[in-house]
PDB file of C-alpha atoms in Angstrom:
ATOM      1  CA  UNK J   1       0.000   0.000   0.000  1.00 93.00           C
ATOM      2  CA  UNK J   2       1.325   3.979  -0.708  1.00 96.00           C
ATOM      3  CA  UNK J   3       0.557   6.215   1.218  1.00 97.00           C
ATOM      4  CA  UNK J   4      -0.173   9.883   0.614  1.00 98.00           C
ATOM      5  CA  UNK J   5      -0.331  13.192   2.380  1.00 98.00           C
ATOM      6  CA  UNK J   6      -2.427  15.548   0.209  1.00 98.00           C
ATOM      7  CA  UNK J   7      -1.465  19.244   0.552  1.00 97.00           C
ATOM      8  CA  UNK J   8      -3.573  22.035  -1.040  1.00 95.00           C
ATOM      9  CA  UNK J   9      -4.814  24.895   0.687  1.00 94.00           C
ATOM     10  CA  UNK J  10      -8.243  24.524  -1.686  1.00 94.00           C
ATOM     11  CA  UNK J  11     -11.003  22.540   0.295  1.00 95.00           C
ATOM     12  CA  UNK J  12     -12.119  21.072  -3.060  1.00 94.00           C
ATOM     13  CA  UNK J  13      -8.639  20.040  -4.657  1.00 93.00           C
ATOM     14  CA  UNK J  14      -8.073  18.071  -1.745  1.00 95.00           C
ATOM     15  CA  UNK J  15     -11.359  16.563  -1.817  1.00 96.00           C
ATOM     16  CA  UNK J  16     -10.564  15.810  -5.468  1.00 94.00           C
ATOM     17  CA  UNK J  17      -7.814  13.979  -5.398  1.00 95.00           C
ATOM     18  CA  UNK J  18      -8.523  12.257  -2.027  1.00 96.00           C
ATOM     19  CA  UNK J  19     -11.750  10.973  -4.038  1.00 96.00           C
ATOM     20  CA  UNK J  20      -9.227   9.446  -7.189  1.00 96.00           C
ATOM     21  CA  UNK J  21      -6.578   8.653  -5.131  1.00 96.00           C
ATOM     22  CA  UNK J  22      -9.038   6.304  -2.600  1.00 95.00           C
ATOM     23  CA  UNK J  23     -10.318   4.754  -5.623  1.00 96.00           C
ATOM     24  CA  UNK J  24      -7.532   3.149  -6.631  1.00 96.00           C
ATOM     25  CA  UNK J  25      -6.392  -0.360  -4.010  1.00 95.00           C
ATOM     26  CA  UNK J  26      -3.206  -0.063  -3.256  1.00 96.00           C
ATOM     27  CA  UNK J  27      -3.368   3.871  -2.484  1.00 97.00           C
ATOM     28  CA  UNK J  28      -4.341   5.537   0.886  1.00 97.00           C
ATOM     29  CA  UNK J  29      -4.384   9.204   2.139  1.00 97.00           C
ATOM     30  CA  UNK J  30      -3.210   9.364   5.632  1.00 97.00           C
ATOM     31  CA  UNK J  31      -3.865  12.953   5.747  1.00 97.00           C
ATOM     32  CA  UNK J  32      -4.120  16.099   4.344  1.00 97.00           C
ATOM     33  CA  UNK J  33      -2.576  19.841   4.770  1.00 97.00           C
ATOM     34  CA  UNK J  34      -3.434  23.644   3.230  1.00 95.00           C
ATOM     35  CA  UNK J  35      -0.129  25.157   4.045  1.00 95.00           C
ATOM     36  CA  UNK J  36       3.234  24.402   3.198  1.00 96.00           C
ATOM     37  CA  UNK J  37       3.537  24.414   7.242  1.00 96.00           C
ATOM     38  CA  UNK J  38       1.136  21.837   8.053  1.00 97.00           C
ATOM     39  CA  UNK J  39       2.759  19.461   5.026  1.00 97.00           C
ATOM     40  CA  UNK J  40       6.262  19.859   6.347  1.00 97.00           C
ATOM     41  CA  UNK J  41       5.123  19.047   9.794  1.00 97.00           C
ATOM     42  CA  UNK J  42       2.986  16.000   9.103  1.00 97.00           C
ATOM     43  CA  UNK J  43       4.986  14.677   6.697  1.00 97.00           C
ATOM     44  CA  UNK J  44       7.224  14.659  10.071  1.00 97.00           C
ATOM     45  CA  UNK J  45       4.573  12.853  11.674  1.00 96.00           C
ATOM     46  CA  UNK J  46       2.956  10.565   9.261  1.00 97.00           C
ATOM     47  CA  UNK J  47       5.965   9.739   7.349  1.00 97.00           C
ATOM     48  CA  UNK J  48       4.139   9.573   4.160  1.00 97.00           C
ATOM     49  CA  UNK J  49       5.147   7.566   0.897  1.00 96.00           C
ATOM     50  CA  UNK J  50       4.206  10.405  -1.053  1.00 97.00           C
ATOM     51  CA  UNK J  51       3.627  13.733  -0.614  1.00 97.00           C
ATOM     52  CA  UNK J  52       1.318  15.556  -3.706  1.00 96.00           C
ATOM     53  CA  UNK J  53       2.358  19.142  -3.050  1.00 95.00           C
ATOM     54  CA  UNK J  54       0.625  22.250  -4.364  1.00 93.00           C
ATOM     55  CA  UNK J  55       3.030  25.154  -5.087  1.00 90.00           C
ATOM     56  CA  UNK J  56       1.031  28.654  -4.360  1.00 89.00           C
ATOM     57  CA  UNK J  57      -0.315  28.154  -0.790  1.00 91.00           C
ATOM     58  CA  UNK J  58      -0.227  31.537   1.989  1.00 88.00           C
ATOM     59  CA  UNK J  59       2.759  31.361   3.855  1.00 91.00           C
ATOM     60  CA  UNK J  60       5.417  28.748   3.266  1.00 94.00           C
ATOM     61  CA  UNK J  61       4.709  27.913  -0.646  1.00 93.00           C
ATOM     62  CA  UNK J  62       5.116  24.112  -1.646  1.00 94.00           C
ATOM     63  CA  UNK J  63       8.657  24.786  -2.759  1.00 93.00           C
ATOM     64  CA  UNK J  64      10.275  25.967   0.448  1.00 95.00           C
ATOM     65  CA  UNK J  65       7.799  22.941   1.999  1.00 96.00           C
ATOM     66  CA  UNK J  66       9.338  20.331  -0.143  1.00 95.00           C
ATOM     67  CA  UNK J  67      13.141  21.717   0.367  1.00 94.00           C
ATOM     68  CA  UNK J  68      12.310  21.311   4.407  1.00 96.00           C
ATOM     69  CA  UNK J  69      10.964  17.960   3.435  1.00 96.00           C
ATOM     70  CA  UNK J  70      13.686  16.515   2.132  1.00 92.00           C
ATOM     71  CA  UNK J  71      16.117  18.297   3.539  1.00 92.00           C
ATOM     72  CA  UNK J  72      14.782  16.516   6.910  1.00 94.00           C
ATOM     73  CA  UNK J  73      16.295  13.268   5.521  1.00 89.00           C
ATOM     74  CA  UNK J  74      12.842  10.977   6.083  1.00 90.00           C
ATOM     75  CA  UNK J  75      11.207   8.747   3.476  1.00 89.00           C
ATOM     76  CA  UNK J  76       8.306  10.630   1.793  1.00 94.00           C
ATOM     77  CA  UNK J  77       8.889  11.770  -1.558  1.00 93.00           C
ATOM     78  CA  UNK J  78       7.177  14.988  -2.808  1.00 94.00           C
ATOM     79  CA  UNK J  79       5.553  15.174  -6.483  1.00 94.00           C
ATOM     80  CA  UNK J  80       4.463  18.566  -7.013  1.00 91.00           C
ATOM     81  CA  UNK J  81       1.318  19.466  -8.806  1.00 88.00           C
ATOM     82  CA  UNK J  82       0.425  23.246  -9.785  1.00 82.00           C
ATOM     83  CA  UNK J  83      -2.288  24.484 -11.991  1.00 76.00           C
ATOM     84  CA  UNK J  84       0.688  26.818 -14.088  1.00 64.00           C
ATOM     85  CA  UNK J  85       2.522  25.435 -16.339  1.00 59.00           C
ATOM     86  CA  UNK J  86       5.519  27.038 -15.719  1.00 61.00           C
ATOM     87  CA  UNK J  87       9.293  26.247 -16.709  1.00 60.00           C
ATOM     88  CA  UNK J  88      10.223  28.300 -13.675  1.00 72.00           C
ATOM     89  CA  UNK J  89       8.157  26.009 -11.115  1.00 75.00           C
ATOM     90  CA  UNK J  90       9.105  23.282 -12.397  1.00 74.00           C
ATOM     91  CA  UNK J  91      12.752  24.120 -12.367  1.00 74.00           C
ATOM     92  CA  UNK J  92      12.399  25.392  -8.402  1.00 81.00           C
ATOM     93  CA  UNK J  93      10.756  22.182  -7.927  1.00 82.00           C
ATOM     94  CA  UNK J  94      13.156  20.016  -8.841  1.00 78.00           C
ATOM     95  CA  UNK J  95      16.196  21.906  -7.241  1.00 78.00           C
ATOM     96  CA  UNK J  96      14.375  21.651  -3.897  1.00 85.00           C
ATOM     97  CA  UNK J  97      14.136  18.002  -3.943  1.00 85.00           C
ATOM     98  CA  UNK J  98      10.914  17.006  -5.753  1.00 88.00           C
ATOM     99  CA  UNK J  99      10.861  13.641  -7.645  1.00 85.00           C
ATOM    100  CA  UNK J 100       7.939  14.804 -10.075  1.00 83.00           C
ATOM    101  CA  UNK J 101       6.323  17.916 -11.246  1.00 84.00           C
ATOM    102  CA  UNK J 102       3.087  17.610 -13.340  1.00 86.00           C
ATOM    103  CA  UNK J 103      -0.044  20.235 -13.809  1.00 81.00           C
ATOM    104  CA  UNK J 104      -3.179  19.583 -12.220  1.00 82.00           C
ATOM    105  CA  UNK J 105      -4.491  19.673 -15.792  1.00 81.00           C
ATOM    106  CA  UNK J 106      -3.290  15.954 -16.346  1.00 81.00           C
ATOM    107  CA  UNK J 107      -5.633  12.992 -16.944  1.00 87.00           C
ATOM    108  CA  UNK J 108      -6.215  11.001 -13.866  1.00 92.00           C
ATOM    109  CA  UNK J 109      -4.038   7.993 -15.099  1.00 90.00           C
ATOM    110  CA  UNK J 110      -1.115  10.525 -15.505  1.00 87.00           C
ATOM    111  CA  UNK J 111      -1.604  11.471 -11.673  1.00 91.00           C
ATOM    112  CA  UNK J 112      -1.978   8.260 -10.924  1.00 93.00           C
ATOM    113  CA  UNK J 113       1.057   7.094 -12.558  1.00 89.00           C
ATOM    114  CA  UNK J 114       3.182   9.313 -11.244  1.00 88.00           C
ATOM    115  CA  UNK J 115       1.881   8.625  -7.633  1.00 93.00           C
ATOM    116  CA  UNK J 116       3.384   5.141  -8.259  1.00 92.00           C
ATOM    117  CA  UNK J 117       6.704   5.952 -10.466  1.00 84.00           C
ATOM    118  CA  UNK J 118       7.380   8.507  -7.489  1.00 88.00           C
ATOM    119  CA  UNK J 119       7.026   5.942  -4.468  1.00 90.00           C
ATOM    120  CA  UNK J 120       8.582   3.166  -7.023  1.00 83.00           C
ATOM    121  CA  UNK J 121      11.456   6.072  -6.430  1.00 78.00           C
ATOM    122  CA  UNK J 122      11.285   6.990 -10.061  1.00 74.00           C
ATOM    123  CA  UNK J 123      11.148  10.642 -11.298  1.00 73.00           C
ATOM    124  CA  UNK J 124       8.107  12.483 -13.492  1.00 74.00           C
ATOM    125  CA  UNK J 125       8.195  15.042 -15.250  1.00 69.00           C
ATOM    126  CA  UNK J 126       4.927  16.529 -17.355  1.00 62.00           C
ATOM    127  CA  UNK J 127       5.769  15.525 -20.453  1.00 56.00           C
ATOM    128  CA  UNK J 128       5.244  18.507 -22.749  1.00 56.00           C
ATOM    129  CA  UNK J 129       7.411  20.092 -19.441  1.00 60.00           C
ATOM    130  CA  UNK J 130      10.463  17.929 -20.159  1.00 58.00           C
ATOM    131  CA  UNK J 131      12.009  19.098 -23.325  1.00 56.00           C
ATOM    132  CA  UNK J 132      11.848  22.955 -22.776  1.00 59.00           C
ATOM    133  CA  UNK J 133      12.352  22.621 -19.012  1.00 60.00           C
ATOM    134  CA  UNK J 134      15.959  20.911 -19.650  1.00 58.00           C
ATOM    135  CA  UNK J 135      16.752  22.844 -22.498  1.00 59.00           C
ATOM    136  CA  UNK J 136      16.303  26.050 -21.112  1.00 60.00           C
ATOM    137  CA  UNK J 137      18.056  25.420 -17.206  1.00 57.00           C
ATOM    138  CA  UNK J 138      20.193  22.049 -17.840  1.00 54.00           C
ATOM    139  CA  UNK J 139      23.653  24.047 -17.611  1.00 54.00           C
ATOM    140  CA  UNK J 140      22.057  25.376 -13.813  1.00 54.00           C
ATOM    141  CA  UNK J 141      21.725  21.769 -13.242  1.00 51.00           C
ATOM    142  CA  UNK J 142      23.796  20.292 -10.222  1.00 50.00           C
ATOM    143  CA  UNK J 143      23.847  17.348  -9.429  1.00 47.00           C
ATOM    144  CA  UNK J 144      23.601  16.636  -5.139  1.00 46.00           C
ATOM    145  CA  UNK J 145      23.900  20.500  -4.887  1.00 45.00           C
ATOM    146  CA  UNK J 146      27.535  20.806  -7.186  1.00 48.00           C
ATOM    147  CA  UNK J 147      28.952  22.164 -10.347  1.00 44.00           C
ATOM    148  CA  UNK J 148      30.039  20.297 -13.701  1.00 49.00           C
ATOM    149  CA  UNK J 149      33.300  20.311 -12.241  1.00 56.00           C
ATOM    150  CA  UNK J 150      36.157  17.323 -11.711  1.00 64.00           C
ATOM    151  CA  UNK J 151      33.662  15.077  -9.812  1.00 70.00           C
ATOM    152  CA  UNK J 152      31.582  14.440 -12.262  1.00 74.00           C
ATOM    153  CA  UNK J 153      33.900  13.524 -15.200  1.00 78.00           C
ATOM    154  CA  UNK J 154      35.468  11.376 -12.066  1.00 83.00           C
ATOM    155  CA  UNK J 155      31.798   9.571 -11.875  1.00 85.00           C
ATOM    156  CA  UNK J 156      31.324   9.511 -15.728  1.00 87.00           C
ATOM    157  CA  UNK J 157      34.595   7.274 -15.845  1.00 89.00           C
ATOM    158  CA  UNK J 158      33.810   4.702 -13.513  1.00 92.00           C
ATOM    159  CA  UNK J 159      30.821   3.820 -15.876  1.00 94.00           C
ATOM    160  CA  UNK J 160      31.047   0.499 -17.784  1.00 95.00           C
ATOM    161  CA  UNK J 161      30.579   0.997 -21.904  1.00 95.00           C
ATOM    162  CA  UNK J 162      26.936  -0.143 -21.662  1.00 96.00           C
ATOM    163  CA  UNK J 163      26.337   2.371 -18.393  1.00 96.00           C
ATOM    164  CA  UNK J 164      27.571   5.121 -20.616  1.00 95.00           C
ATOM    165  CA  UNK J 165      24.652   4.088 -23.617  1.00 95.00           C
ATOM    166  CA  UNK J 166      22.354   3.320 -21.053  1.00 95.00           C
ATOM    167  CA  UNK J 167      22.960   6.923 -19.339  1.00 94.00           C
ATOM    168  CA  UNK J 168      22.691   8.573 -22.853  1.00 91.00           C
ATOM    169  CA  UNK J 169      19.652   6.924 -23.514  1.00 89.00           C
ATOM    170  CA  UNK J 170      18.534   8.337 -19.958  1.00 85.00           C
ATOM    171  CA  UNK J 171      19.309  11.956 -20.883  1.00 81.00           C
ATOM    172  CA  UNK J 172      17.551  11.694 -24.187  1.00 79.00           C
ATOM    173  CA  UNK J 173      14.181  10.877 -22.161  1.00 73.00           C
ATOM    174  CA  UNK J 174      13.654   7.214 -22.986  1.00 80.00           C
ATOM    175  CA  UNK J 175      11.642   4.873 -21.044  1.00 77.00           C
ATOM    176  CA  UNK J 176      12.850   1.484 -20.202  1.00 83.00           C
ATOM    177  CA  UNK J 177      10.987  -0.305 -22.567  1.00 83.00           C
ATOM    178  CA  UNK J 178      12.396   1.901 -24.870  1.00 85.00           C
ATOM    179  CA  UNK J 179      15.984   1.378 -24.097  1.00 90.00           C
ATOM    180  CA  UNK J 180      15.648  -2.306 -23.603  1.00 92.00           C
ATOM    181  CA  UNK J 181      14.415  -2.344 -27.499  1.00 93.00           C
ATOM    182  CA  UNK J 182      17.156  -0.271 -28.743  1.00 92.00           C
ATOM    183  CA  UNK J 183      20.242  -2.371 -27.195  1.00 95.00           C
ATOM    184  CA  UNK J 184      17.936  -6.257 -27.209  1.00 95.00           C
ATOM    185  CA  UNK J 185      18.160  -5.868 -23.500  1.00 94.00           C
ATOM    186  CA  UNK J 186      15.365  -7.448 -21.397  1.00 94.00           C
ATOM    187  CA  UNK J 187      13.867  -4.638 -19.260  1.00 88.00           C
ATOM    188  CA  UNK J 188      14.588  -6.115 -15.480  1.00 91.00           C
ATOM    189  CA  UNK J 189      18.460  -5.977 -17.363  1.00 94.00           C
ATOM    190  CA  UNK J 190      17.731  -2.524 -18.086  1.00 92.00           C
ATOM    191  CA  UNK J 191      16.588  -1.789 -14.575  1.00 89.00           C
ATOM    192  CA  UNK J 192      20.091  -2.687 -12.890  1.00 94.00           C
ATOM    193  CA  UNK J 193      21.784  -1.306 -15.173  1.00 95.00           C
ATOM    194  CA  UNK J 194      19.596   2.316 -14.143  1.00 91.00           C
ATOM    195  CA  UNK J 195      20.144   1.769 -10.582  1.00 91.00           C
ATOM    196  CA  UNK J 196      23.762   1.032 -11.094  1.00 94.00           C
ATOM    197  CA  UNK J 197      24.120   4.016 -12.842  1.00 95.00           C
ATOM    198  CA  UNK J 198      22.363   6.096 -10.339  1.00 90.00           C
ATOM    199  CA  UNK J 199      24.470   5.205  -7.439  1.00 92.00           C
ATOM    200  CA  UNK J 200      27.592   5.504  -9.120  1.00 93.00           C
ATOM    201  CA  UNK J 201      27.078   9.199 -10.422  1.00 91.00           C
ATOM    202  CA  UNK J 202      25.284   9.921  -7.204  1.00 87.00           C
ATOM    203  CA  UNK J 203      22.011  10.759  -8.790  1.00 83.00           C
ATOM    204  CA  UNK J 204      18.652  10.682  -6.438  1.00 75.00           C
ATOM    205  CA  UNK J 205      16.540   9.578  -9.259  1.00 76.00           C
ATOM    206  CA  UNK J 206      16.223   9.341 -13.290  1.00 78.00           C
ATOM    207  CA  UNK J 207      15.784  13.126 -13.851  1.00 73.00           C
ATOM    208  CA  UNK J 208      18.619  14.007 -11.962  1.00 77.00           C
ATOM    209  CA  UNK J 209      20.574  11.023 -13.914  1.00 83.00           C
ATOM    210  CA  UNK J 210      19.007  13.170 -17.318  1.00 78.00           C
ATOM    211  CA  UNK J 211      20.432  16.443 -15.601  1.00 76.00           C
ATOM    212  CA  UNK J 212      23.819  14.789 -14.984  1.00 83.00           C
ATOM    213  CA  UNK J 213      23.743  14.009 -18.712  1.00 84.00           C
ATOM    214  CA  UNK J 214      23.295  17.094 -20.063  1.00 77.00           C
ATOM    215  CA  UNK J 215      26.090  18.359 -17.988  1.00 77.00           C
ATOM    216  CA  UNK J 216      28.389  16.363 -18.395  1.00 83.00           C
ATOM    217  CA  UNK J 217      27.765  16.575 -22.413  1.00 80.00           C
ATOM    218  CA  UNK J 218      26.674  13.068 -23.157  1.00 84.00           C
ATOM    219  CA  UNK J 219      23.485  14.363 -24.376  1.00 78.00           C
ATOM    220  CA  UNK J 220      22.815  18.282 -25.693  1.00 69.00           C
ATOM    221  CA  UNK J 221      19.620  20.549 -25.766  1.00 56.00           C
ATOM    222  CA  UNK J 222      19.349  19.953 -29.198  1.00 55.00           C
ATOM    223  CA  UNK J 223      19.205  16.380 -29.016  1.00 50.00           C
ATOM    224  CA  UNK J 224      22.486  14.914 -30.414  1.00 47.00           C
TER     225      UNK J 224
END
């Protein structure tokens, strides 16, 4: 079972996505919060799996709230759901922690999806976000808070050959399924080699192992 703390500060946002998420069986809400505040301090107490945070809120907004979130070192993970579609969001987002931004525009199976990619301890990113997002900030990219600098060309070269496609096929925003196809790899293959890869370059997650791509040049804005 995931489990969920719901933080909006609308009454009928909450109620929304309490009402989808409770429909599916192996999701729960064990609570819900309207300021970035209350989310920082139950996520203390509850110790949810996932944390859906809104991003304007009075007070603490949902991006100072995630930062304190994660910063506290516990086990919740924070997706981040706004209703503005905005590069700028998403980028503050993702520096304070966040393993997902999407807008509350998506279809329910998105959401839904990226409830479980995000406890799975996967990263989402709105698609039509993705492209734009990393080509306009990926050089402001660090990766666990540093530079492009000597450490990272020191984690590129302790990748193996196939790491280094694998990676590249990361940055360029494939899926697994995707990458398994394009080097006849079965996907659970596929799999260790991504969480390999992650804990050699010291990435939290797949879009910080697409960040850590782009600045280390393996894979540019334009695509090559």
């Amino acid at each position: 079972m995931t489990t969920l703390l719901i933080v909006d500060d609308h009454p009928l946002q909450r109620m929304g996505f309490r009402m989808l998420v409770e429909s599916q069986e192996d999701l729960s809400v064990l609570g819900e919060a309207e300021t970035g505040t209350e989310a920082v301090r139950m996520a203390a107490e509850l110790a949810p799996d996932v944390v859906l945070m809104d991003v304007r809120m009075p007070g603490m907004d949902g991006i100072e709230a995630t930062r304190r979130i994660i910063a506290a070192g516990g086990r919740s993970r924070v997706l981040v759901l706004t209703t503005f579609d905005l590069d700028e969001y998403a980028y503050a987002a993702l520096r304070a922690g966040a393993s997902g931004f999407l807008v509350k525009d998506a279809q329910p199976e998105e959401l839904l999806t990226g409830i479980r990619v995000v406890a799975a301890g996967d990263a989402v990113v709105a698609p039509k976000l993705t492209r734009r997002l990393l080509d306009r900030f990926a050089d402001q990219f660090p990766v666990d808070g540093e530079p492009e600098d000597a450490k990272s060309a020191e984690r590129l070269a302790v990748l193996t050959e196939r790491e280094r496609e694998v990676l590249t096929a990361i940055g360029r925003g494939w899926n697994n399924a995707e990458i398994a196809g394009r080097f006849h790899l079965a996907e659970s293959t596929v799999k260790t080699h991504v969480g390999r890869i992650l804990a050699k370059i010291g990435a939290r997650d797949r879009v910080q192992a697409v960040i850590f791509a782009y600045n280390t040049g393996l894979v540019s804005p334009d695509g090559e």
